[in-house]
Amino acid sequence: MKEIGHWIDGKMVPGTSGRSSDVLNPATGEVIAKVALATQAELDAAVAAAEKAQPGWAATNPQRRARVMMKFADLINAHMDELAELVSLEHGKVLLDGRGDVQRGLEVIEVCMGAPALMKGEYTGDAGPGIDLYSMRQPLGVVAGITPFNFPAMIPLWKMGPALVAGNAMILKPSERCPSTAMRLAELAQEAGLPDGVLQVVNGDKEAVDAILDNDTIQAVGFVGSTPIAQYIYGRACSNGKRAQCFGGAKNHMIIMPDADMDKAADALVGAGYGAAGERCMAISVAVPVGQGTAEALIERLVPKIEKLKVGPYTGGNDVDFGPVITAQAKERIEGLIDSGVAAGAELVVDGRGLKIQGYENGFYVGPSLFDKVTPEMEIYKQEIFGPVLSVVRQDNYEDALKLIIDNDYGNGTAIFTADGDTARDFAARVNVGMVGINFPIPVPLSYYTFGGWKKSAFGDLNQYGPDALRFYTKTKTVTARWFSGIKDGVALNFKALD
Ligand code: NAD
């Protein structure tokens, strides 16, 4: 059985805690590896080694650090197939999605090549007699990234790129369900020239996470995962004096106005609702058709498309649309929520429960499900299902549809399909959600913008990647310098204008 330890000081080391967790192939249900779960002592030792490596890395000039990113990007590209396969093996998503996972992380590394420009400070000459003012951005020191199972390449790369290029050392704690991709990325980063100790991958569960939160050397925590854990981590990290940004779960709505192109809206909903088995924080899980007849026109187009979807293992070739969910418990929970929707009176138009794939009977497959006539009081509406389940919540008019979204606890992504520019513009301006799509169902911003939700989808300031991430992983220092030639002597006791 493959054993996955930790990546410390530039090499793989076994865990010493005696505790481990099974890593599964969700397509078959088989245990494919055991991943070590770090103790507090192991975490603290990894941090101590990172602390030793960090000053040398911070003193490496920014352009050289950026060159490591360039080489890293080249290596990720060269190993694209291998990385995608690792993602798909442990996560279950189809290979095309595995590649997308790597690609969207790679794009953040590409932007990090420009970090020296993004990290430039400001300068004001002659701010007063003989006085110059300037600011600089400095790394924080040792920082941490804690990542979820659903993007085993992309989200670790979103954390590593900005933190490392800014001159920090990073402790990365990937999901214990999909640890191998992050371990391989650490090897590639070393091959790209990252000095040993600057990136430590520590595998683990709550014990390792709590050790990160309580370690005094760690200055900042970037977390991505479910809302309850995001909220917990944000609270504990902040009360321990750390900088924290914690991104949580989602319930993303898509409004379909009566004037929308219904065929395109239905295509978009199928991709955004069922792609990667709905295990995306930007998946659309609620369709909101507006006005008389819109729901019927939409559902009539959705059903045949949904019924055509092929669910299967990632090894099943290009005609498999999506794979299994992550664990048997996830499958059970999703099917339980579908049961609850039926019991609450929602109309189950397509039922994905009880799906068995021939030859893969122990895999964690859930077929695509579609509910109509869902109401906001139902559990299937309130909870993030994180599975291939789309709910239709009908609304009479645009204002009610907008209010439904505004009143929802989550605010990660949302979309509107319409042919009317005024409505789209009004929606983008008034909706209280961080990422908005107009005739675009999964509005994940490109890597030179930034990614982040509102409300219970994110705790803390600043978004992930782009300029915000460099701000998060650096602190500003402002220097006021005076040189005395031509300046009269004198004592000043008061704040006053620099004249
Ligand atoms: P999760 O919250 O269960 O786990 C995330 C990380 O937290 C993992 O590294 C895990 O080991 C750790 N963790 C889990 N339980 C913990 C505990 N009790 N104490 C301390 N640490 C703990 O999330 P997941 O199931 O891996 O990922 C799916 C969730 O992530 C979904 O809710 C999804 O919406 C969300 N997500 C959000 C974004 C975003 O950017 N907003 C992106 C991707 C995924």
Short mmCIF file of C-alpha atoms and ligand atoms in Angstrom, two decimals, residues 146-151 155 173-177 204-206 209 223-226 229 232-233 247-250 281 384 386 412 451 457 464, ligand 1:
data_model
loop_
_atom_site.label_atom_id
_atom_site.label_comp_id
_atom_site.label_asym_id
_atom_site.label_seq_id
_atom_site.Cartn_x
_atom_site.Cartn_y
_atom_site.Cartn_z
CA ILE A 146 -5.24 24.93 4.17
CA THR A 147 -7.10 23.54 1.17
CA PRO A 148 -10.20 21.45 0.34
CA PHE A 149 -10.60 18.20 -1.57
CA ASN A 150 -12.45 19.51 -4.58
CA PHE A 151 -9.58 21.22 -6.46
CA ILE A 155 -6.36 25.71 -4.83
CA LYS A 173 -1.99 21.48 4.51
CA PRO A 174 -3.91 19.88 1.63
CA SER A 175 -7.08 17.86 2.01
CA GLU A 176 -6.36 14.45 3.48
CA ARG A 177 -8.72 12.99 0.86
CA GLY A 204 -3.16 15.94 8.40
CA ASP A 205 -6.59 16.53 9.79
CA LYS A 206 -8.00 18.76 12.55
CA VAL A 209 -4.96 22.45 11.41
CA PHE A 223 -8.14 28.67 4.08
CA VAL A 224 -10.58 27.25 1.56
CA GLY A 225 -13.28 24.74 2.51
CA SER A 226 -16.76 24.50 3.98
CA ILE A 229 -14.78 25.18 9.21
CA TYR A 232 -14.00 28.29 13.00
CA ILE A 233 -10.55 28.80 11.46
CA PHE A 247 -13.30 31.03 1.95
CA GLY A 248 -16.36 28.90 2.57
CA GLY A 249 -19.25 27.14 0.90
CA ALA A 250 -21.85 28.35 -1.53
CA CYS A 281 -17.91 25.98 -4.99
CA GLU A 384 -25.04 23.33 0.19
CA PHE A 386 -22.27 19.67 -3.09
CA ASN A 412 -20.00 33.18 -3.74
CA PHE A 451 -11.61 35.38 -6.54
CA SER A 457 -18.87 32.37 1.56
CA GLN A 464 -7.63 34.97 -3.46
P1 NAD B 1 -13.74 20.93 4.58
O1 NAD B 1 -14.13 22.20 5.25
O2 NAD B 1 -14.29 19.66 5.10
O3 NAD B 1 -12.14 20.76 4.58
C1 NAD B 1 -11.28 21.79 4.17
C2 NAD B 1 -9.97 21.69 4.93
O4 NAD B 1 -10.23 21.83 6.33
C3 NAD B 1 -9.26 20.35 4.76
O5 NAD B 1 -7.89 20.57 4.61
C4 NAD B 1 -9.59 19.61 6.05
O6 NAD B 1 -8.56 18.73 6.45
C5 NAD B 1 -9.75 20.73 7.08
N1 NAD B 1 -10.73 20.40 8.11
C6 NAD B 1 -11.85 19.64 7.98
N2 NAD B 1 -12.51 19.57 9.14
C7 NAD B 1 -11.81 20.31 10.03
C8 NAD B 1 -12.00 20.63 11.42
N3 NAD B 1 -13.03 20.17 12.11
N4 NAD B 1 -11.09 21.42 12.01
C9 NAD B 1 -10.03 21.89 11.34
N5 NAD B 1 -9.80 21.61 10.03
C10 NAD B 1 -10.68 20.84 9.38
O7 NAD B 1 -14.10 21.12 3.02
P2 NAD B 1 -14.03 20.03 1.87
O8 NAD B 1 -15.15 19.07 2.05
O9 NAD B 1 -12.66 19.53 1.71
O10 NAD B 1 -14.32 20.95 0.58
C11 NAD B 1 -15.59 21.28 0.12
C12 NAD B 1 -16.05 22.64 0.61
O11 NAD B 1 -15.13 23.64 0.21
C13 NAD B 1 -17.39 23.07 0.02
O12 NAD B 1 -18.16 23.65 1.04
C14 NAD B 1 -17.01 24.08 -1.04
O13 NAD B 1 -18.03 25.01 -1.35
C15 NAD B 1 -15.85 24.73 -0.40
N6 NAD B 1 -14.99 25.42 -1.36
C16 NAD B 1 -14.97 26.78 -1.34
C17 NAD B 1 -14.21 27.46 -2.26
C18 NAD B 1 -14.15 28.97 -2.22
O14 NAD B 1 -13.23 29.53 -2.81
N7 NAD B 1 -15.09 29.64 -1.58
C19 NAD B 1 -13.45 26.76 -3.20
C20 NAD B 1 -13.50 25.37 -3.19
C21 NAD B 1 -14.28 24.71 -2.26
#
